[in-house]
XYZ file of C-alpha atoms in Angstrom:
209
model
C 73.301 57.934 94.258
C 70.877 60.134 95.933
C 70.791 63.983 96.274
C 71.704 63.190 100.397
C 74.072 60.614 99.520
C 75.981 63.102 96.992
C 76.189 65.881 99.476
C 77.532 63.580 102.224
C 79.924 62.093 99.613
C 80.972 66.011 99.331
C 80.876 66.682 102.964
C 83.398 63.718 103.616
C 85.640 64.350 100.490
C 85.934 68.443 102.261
C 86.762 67.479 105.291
C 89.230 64.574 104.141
C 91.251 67.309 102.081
C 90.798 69.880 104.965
C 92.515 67.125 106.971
C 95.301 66.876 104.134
C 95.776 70.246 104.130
C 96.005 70.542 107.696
C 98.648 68.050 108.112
C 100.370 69.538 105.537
C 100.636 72.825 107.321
C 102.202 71.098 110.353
C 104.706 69.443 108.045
C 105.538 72.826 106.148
C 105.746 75.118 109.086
C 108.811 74.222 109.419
C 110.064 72.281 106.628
C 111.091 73.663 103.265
C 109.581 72.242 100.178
C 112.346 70.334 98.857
C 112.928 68.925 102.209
C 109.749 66.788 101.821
C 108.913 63.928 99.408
C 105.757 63.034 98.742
C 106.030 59.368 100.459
C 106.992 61.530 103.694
C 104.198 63.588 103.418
C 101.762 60.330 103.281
C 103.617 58.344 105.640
C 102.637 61.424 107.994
C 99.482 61.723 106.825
C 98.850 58.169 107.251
C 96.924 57.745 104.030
C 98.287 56.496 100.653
C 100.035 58.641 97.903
C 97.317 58.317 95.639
C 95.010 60.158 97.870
C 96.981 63.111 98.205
C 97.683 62.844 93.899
C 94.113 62.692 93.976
C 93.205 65.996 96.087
C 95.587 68.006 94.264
C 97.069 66.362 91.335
C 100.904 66.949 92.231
C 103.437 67.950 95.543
C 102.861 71.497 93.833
C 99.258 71.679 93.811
C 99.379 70.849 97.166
C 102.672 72.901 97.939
C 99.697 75.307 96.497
C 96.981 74.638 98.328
C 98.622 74.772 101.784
C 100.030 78.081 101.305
C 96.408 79.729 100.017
C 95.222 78.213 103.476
C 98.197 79.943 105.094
C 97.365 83.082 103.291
C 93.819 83.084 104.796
C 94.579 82.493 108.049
C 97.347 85.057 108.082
C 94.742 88.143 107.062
C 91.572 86.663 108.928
C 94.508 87.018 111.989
C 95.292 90.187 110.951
C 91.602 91.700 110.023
C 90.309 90.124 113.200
C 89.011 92.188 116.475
C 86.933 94.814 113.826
C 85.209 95.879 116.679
C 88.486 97.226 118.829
C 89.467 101.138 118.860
C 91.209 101.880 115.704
C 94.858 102.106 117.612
C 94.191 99.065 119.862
C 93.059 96.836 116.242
C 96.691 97.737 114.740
C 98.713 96.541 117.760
C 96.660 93.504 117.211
C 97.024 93.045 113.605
C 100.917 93.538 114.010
C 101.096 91.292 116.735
C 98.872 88.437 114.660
C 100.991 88.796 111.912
C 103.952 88.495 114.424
C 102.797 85.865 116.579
C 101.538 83.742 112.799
C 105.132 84.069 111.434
C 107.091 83.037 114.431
C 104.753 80.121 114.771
C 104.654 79.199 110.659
C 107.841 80.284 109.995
C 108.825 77.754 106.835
C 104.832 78.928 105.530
C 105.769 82.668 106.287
C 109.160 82.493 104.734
C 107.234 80.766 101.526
C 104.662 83.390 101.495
C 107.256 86.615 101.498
C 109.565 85.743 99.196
C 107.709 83.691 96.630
C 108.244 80.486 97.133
C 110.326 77.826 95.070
C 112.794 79.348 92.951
C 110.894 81.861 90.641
C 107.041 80.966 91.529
C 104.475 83.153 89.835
C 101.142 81.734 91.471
C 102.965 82.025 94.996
C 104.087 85.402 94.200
C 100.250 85.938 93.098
C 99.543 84.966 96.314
C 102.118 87.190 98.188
C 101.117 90.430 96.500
C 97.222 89.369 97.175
C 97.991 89.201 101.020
C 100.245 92.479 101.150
C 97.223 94.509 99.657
C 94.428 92.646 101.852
C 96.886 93.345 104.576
C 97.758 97.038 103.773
C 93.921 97.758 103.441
C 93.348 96.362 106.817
C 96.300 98.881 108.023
C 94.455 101.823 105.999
C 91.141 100.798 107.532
C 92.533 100.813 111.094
C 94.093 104.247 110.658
C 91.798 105.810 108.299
C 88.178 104.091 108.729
C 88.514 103.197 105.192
C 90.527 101.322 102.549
C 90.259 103.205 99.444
C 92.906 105.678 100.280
C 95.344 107.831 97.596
C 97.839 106.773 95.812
C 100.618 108.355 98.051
C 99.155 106.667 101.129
C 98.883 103.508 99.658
C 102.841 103.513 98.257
C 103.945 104.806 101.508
C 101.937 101.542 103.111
C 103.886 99.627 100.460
C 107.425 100.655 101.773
C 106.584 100.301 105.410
C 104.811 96.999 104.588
C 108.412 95.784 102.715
C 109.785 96.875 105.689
C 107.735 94.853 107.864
C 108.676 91.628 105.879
C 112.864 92.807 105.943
C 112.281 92.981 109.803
C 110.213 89.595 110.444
C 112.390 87.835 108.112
C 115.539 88.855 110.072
C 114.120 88.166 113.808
C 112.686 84.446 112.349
C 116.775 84.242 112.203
C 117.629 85.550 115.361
C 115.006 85.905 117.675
C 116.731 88.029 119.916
C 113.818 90.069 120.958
C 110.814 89.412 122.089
C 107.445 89.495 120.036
C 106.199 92.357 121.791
C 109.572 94.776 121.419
C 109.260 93.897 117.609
C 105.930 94.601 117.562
C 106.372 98.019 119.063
C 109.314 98.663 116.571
C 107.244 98.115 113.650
C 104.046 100.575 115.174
C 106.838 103.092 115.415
C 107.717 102.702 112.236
C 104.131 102.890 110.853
C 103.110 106.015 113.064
C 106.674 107.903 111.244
C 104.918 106.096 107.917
C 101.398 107.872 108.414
C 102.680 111.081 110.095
C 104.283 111.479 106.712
C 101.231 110.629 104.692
C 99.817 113.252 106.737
C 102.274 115.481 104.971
C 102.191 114.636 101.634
C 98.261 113.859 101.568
C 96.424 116.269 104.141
C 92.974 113.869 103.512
C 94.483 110.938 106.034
C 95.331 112.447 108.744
C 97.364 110.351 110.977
C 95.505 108.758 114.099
C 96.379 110.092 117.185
C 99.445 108.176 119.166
C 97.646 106.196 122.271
C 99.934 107.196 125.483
């Protein structure tokens, strides 16, 4: 096999467990993990088993591999619109992080509370995406990410927060997206008014009208 023939070999073998992946995101959205057999999962995936085995060696690896694509999506939704006026880019990273849970909600669940049973690489993977997502919240209020130690705890407990409320309106849904959305930016303006407090260096931003 040739050098082209190798890289479209590679090309086809991406895409075909993009695909996988893909399908398996639409199955886990809202399914839970035990819920789904591998035969189900190829029966909707109309391939056989062996290619999925293949791809990622077991339901778990795949389990795996669907939630790190979940992950990314999540904070490229939440770090998106870099260009926006500090205030405006937080509305829209709550309201991406909303909008992706409500949407994703068996992948969201998965991703907050670690996934099946006690799961370290998920939980890896949950505390990876509450620090990329806390820096983007720094860098929207701040202009920067590396921020002090108070800050950043403070970000922590508003961020937990965040989850405690998302998790509970995923169960109820009795208000909207956007009154949820401008709960939590309450919350977070109280959160950085009393960084301001403790840590006179990040001032909070001012409140838009």
């Amino acid at each position: 096999m040739n050098i082209s023939q190798q890289r479209g070999s590679t090309e086809r073998s991406q895409v075909r467990r993009a695909e996988l992946i893909a399908t398996g995101r639409k199955l886990f959205a809202d399914t839970s993990y035990d819920a789904l057999s591998m035969d189900d999962i190829a029966r909707h995936a109309g391939v056989a088993k062996g290619l999925i085995y293949y791809y990622f060696k077991s339901k778990r690896g795949y389990y795996l591999a669907i939630i790190e694509e979940s992950v990314a999506d999540l904070v490229a939704r939440a770090g998106s619109d870099t260009d926006l006026p500090r205030t405006e880019r937080v509305q829209r990273t709550m309201d991406g992080y909303l909008r992706y849970a409500q949407h994703h909600q068996a992948a969201y669940r998965t991703i907050v509370t670690g996934g099946v049973g006690f799961d370290s690489q998920v939980q890896a993977i949950r505390d990876a995406v509450r620090e990329e997502l806390i820096a983007t919240i720094a860098e929207g209020a701040y202009g920067r990410r590396d921020i002090p130690l108070v800050a950043r705890l403070a970000l922590i407990g508003w961020m937990t927060g965040v989850e405690g409320v998302t998790l509970d309106w995923l169960g109820h849904q009795e208000l909207e997206r956007d009154e949820v959305r401008e709960l939590l930016i309450r919350l977070l303006r109280g959160t950085l008014r009393t960084i301001e407090e403790l840590e006179p260096s990040c001032p909070a931003p001012p409140a838009t009208p």
